[in-house]
Short mmCIF file of N, CA and C in Angstrom, two decimals:
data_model
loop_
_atom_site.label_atom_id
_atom_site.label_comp_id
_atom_site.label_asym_id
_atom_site.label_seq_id
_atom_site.Cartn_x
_atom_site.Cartn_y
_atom_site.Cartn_z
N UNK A 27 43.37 34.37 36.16
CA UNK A 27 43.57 34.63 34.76
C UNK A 27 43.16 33.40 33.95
N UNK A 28 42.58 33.22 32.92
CA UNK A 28 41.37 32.14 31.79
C UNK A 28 42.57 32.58 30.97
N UNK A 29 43.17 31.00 30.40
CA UNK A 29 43.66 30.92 29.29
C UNK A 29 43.38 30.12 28.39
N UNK A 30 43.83 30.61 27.04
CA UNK A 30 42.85 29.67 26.07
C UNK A 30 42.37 28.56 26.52
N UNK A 31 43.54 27.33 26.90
CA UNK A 31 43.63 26.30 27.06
C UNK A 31 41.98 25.85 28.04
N UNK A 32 41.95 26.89 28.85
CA UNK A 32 40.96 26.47 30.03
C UNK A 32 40.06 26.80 29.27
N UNK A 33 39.58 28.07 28.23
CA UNK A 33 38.41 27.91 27.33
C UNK A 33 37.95 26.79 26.40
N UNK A 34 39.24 26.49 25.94
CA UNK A 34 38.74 25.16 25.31
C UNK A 34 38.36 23.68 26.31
N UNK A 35 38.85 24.03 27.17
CA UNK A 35 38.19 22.19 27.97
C UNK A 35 37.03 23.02 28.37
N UNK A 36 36.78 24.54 29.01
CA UNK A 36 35.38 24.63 29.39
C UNK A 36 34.15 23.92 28.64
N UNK A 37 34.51 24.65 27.10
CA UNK A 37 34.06 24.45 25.89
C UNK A 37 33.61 23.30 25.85
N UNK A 38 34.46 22.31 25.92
CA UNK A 38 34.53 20.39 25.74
C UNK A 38 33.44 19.84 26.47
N UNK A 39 34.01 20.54 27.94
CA UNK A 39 33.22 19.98 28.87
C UNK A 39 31.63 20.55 28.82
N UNK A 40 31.60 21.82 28.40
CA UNK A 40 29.56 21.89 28.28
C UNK A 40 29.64 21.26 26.89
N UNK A 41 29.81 20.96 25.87
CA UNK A 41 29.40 20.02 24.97
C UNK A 41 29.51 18.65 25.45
N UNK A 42 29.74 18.33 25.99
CA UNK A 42 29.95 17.35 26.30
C UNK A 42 28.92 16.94 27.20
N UNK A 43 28.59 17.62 28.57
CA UNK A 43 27.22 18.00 29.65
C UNK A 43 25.97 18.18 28.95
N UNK A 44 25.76 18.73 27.39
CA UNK A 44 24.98 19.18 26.49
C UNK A 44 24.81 17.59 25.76
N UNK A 45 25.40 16.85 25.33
CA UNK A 45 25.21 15.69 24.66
C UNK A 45 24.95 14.51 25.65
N UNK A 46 25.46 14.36 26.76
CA UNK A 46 24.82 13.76 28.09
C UNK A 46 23.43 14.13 28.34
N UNK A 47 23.05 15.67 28.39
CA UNK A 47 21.75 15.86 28.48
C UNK A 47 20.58 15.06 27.89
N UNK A 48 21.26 15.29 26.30
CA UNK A 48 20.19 15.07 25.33
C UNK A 48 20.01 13.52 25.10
N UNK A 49 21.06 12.93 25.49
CA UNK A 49 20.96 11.54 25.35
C UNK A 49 20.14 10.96 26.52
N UNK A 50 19.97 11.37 27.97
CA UNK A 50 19.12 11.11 29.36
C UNK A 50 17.68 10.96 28.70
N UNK A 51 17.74 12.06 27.85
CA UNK A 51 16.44 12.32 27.39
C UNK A 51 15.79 11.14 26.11
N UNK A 52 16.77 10.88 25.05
CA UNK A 52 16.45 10.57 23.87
C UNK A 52 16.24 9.16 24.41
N UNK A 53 15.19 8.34 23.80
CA UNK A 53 14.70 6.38 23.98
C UNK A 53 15.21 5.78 23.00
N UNK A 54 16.10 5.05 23.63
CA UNK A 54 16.53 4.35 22.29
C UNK A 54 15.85 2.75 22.54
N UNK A 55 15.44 2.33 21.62
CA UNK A 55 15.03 0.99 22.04
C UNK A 55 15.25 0.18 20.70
N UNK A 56 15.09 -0.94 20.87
CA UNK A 56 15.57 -2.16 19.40
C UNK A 56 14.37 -3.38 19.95
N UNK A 57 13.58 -3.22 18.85
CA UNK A 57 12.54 -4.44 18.91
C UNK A 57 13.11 -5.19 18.41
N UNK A 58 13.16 -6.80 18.61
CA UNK A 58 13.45 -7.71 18.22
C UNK A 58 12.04 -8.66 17.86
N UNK A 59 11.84 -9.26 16.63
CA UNK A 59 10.70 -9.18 16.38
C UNK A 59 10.84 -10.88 15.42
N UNK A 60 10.07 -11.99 15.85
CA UNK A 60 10.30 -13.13 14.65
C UNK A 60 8.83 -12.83 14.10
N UNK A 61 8.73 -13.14 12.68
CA UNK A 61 7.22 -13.24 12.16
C UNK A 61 7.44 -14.89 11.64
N UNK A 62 5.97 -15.06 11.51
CA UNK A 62 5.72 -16.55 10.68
C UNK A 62 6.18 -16.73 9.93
N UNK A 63 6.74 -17.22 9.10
CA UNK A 63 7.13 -16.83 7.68
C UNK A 63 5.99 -16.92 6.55
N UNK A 64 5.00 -17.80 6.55
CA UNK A 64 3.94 -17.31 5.75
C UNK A 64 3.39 -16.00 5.45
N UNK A 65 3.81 -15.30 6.65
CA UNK A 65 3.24 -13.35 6.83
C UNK A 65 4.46 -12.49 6.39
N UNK A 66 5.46 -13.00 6.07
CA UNK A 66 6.80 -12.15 5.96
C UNK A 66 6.40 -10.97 5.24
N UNK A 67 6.27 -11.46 4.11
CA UNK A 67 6.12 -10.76 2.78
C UNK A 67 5.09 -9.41 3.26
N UNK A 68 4.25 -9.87 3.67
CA UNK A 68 2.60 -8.96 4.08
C UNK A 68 3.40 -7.78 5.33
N UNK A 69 4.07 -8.68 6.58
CA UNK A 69 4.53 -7.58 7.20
C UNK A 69 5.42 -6.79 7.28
N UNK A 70 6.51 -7.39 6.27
CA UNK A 70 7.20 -6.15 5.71
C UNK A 70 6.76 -4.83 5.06
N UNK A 71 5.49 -5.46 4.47
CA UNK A 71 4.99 -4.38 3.71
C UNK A 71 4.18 -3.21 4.70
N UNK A 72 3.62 -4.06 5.57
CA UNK A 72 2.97 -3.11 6.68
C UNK A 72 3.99 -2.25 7.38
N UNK A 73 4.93 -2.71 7.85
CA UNK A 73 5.77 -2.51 8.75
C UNK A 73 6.56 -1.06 7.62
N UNK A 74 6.92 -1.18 6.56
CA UNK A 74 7.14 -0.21 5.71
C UNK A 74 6.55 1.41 5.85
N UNK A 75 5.35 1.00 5.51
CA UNK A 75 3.95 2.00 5.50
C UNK A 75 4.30 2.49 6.89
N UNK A 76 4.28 1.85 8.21
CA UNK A 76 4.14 2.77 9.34
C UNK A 76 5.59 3.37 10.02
N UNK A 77 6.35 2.63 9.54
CA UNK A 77 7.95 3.15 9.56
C UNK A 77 7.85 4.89 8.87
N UNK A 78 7.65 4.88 7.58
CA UNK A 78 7.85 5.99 7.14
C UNK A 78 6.41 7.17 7.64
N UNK A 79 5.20 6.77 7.45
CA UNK A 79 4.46 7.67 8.24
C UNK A 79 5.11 7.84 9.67
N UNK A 80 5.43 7.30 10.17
CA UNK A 80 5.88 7.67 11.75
C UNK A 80 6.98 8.74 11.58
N UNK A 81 7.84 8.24 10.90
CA UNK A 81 9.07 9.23 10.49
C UNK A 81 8.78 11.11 10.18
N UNK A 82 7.57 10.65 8.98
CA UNK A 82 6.78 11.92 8.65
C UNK A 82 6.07 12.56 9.51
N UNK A 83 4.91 12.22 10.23
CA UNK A 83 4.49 13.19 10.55
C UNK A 83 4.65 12.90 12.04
N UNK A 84 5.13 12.35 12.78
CA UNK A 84 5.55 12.72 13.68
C UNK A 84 7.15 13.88 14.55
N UNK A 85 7.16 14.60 14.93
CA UNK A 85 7.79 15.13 15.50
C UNK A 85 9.35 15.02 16.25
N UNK A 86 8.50 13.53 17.06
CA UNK A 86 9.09 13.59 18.78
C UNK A 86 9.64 11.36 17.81
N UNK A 87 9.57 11.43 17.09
CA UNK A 87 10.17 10.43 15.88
C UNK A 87 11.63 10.44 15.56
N UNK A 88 12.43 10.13 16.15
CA UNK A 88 13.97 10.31 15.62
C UNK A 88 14.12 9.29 14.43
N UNK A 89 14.07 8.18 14.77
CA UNK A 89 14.33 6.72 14.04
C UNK A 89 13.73 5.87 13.91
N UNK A 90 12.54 5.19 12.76
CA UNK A 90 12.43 3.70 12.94
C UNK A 90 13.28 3.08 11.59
N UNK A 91 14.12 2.29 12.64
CA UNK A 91 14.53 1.48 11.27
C UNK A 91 14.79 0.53 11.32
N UNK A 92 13.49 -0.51 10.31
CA UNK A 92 13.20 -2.04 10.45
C UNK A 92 14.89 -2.48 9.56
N UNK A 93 15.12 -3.86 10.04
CA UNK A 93 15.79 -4.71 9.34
C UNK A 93 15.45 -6.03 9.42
N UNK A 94 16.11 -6.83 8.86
CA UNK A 94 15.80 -8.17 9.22
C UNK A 94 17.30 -9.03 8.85
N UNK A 95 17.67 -10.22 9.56
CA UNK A 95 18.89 -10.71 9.59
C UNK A 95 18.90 -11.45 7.55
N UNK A 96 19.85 -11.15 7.19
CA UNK A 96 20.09 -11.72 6.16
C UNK A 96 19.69 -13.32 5.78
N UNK A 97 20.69 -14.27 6.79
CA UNK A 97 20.24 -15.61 7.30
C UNK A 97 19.17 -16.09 7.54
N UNK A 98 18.30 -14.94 7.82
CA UNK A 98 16.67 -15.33 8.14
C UNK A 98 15.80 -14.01 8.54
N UNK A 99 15.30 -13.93 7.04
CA UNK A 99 14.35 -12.69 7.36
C UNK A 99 13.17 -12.12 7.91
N UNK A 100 13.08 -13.73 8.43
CA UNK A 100 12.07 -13.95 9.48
C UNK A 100 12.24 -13.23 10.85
N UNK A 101 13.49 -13.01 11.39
CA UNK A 101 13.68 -12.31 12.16
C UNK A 101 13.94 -10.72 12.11
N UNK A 102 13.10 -9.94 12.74
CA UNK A 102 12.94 -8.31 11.98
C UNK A 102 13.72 -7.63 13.54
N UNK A 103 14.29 -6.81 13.08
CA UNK A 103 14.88 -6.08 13.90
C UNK A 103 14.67 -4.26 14.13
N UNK A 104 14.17 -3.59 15.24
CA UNK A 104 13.80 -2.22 14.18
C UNK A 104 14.32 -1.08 14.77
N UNK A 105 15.71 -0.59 15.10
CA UNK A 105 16.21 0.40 15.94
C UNK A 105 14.71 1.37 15.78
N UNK A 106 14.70 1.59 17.11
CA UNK A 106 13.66 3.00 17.63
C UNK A 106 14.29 3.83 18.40
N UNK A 107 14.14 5.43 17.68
CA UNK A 107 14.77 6.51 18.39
C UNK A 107 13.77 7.79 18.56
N UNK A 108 13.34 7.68 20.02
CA UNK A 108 12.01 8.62 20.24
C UNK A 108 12.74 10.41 20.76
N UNK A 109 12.50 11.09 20.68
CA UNK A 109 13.06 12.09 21.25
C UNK A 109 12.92 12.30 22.95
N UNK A 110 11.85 11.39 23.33
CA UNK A 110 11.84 11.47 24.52
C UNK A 110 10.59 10.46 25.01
N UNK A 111 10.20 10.12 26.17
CA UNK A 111 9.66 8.95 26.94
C UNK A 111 7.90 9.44 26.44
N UNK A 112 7.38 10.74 26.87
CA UNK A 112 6.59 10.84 25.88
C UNK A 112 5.90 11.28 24.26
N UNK A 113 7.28 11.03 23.49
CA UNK A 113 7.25 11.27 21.99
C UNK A 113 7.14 9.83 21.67
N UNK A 114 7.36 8.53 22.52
CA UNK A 114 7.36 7.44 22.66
C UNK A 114 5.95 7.13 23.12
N UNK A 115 5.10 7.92 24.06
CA UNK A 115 4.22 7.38 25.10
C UNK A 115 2.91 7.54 23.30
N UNK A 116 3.63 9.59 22.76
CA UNK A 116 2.28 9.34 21.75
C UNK A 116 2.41 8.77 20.27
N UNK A 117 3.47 8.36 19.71
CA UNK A 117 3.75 7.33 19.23
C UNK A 117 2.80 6.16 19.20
N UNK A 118 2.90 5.35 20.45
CA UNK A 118 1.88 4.23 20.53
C UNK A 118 0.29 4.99 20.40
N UNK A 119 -0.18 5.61 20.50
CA UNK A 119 -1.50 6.22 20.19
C UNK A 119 -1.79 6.70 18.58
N UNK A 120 -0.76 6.71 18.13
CA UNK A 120 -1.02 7.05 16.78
C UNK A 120 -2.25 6.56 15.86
N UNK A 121 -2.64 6.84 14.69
CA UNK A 121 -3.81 5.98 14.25
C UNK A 121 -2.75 5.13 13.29
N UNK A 122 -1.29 5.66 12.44
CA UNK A 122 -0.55 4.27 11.78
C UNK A 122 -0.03 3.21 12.76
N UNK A 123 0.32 3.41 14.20
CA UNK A 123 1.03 2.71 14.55
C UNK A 123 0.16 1.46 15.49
N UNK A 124 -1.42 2.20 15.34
CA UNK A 124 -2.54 1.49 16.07
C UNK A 124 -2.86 0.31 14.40
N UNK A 125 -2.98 0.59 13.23
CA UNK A 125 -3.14 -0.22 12.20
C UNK A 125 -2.24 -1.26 11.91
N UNK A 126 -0.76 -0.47 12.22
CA UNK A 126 0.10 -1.63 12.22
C UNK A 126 0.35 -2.38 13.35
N UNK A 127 0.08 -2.24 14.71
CA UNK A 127 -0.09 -2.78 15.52
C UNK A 127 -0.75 -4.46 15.52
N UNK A 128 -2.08 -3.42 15.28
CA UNK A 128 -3.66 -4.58 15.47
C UNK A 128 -3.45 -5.30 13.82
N UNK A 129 -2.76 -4.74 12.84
CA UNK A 129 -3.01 -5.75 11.73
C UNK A 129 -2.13 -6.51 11.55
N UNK A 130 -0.92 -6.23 12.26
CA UNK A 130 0.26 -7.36 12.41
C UNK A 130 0.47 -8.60 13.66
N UNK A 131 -0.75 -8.44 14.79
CA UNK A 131 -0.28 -9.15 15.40
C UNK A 131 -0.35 -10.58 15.40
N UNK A 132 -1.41 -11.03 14.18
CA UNK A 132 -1.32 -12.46 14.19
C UNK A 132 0.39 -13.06 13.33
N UNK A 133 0.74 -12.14 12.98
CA UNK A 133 1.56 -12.53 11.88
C UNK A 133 3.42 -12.40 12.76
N UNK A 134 3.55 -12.09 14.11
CA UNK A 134 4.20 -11.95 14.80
C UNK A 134 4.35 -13.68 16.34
N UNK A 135 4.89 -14.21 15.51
CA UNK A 135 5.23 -15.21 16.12
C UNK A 135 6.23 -14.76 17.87
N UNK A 136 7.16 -13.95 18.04
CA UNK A 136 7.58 -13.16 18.84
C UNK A 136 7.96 -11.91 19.19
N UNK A 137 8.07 -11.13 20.21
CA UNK A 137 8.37 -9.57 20.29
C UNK A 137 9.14 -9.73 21.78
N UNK A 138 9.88 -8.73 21.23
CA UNK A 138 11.02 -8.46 22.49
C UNK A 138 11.23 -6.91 22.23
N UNK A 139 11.44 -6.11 23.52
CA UNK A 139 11.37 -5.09 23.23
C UNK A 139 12.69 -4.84 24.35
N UNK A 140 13.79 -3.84 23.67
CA UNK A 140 15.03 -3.78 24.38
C UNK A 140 15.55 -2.56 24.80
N UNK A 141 15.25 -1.36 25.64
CA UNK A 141 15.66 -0.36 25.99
C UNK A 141 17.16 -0.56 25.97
N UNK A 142 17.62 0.26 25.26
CA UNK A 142 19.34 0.46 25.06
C UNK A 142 19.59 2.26 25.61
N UNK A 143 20.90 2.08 25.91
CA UNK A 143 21.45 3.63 26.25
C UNK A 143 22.75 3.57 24.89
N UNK A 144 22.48 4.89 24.72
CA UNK A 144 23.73 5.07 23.87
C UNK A 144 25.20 5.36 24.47
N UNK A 145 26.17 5.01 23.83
CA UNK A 145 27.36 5.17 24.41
C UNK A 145 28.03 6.49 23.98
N UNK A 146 27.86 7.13 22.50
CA UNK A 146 28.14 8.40 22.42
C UNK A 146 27.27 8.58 21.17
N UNK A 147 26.09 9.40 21.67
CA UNK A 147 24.87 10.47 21.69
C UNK A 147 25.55 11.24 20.46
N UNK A 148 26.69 12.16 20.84
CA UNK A 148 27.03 13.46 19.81
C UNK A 148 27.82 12.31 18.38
N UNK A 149 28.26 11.44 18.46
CA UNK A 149 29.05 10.74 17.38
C UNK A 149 27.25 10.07 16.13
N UNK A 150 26.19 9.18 17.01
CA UNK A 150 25.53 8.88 16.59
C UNK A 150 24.57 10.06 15.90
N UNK A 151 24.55 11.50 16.35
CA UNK A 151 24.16 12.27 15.69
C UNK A 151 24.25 12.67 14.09
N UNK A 152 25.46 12.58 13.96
CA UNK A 152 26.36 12.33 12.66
C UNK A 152 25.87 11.35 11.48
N UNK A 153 25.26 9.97 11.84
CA UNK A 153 24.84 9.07 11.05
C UNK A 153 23.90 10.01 10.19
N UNK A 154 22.94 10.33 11.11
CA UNK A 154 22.10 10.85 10.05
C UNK A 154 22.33 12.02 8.93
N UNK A 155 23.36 12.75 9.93
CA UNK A 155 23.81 13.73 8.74
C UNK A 155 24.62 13.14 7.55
N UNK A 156 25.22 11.77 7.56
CA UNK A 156 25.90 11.16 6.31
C UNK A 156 25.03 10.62 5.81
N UNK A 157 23.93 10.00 5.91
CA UNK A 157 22.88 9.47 4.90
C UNK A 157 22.29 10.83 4.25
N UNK A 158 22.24 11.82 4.18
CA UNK A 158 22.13 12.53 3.33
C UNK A 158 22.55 12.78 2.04
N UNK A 159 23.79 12.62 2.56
CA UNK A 159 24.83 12.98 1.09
C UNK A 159 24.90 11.63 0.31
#
């Protein structure tokens, strides 16, 4: 005999198997990035331009989002959220992300590139639905 109680943890538990899924899948990565500071100005501006084209017309695009530390804005920081390893693979093939690539790299003093896992997938979903409102 299934009583509520056991419907609701069933419930829990495939949402829960369902947000594990999607997170195996989703790339999260965080470039860590110093520029010259003579180029700041220039690659922010680049870095702008291919942030939001990427956003647009790509698909398999969850997140780019540059920052840079307050203390020193020389250091750029840019959460990346691909929907998957190759929404990531065509990403780098793009023709914005090949311009900002090749036209930023003199102006990139260092790059670090940081594969992260998320710790809860279904909570971080949410962010984006509050920047809406």
């Amino acid at each position: 005999m299934v009583v509520a109680n056991d419907i609701g943890n069933a419930n829990a538990f495939c949402m829960s198997n369902y947000a594990h899924s999607q997170q195996a899948e989703i790339m999260v990565r965080i470039s860590e990035i110093e520029i010259h500071p003579e180029h700041l100005e220039k690659y922010k501006e680049i870095l702008k331009v291919e942030a939001e084209a990427s956003i647009r017309l790509e698909a398999g695009v969850i997140a780019i989002f540059p920052m840079f530390q307050k203390n020193d804005p020389t250091q750029v920081r840019i959460l990346e959220m691909y929907k998957d390893k190759q929404a990531y693979q065509a990403h780098l093939k793009t023709e914005h992300f090949q311009k900002y690539k090749t036209g930023t790299l003199h102006m990139v003093k260092s790059l670090k590139l940081v594969d992260m896992e998320a710790l809860d997938m279904e909570t971080a979903s949410q962010i984006f639905r509050k920047l809406k409102n």
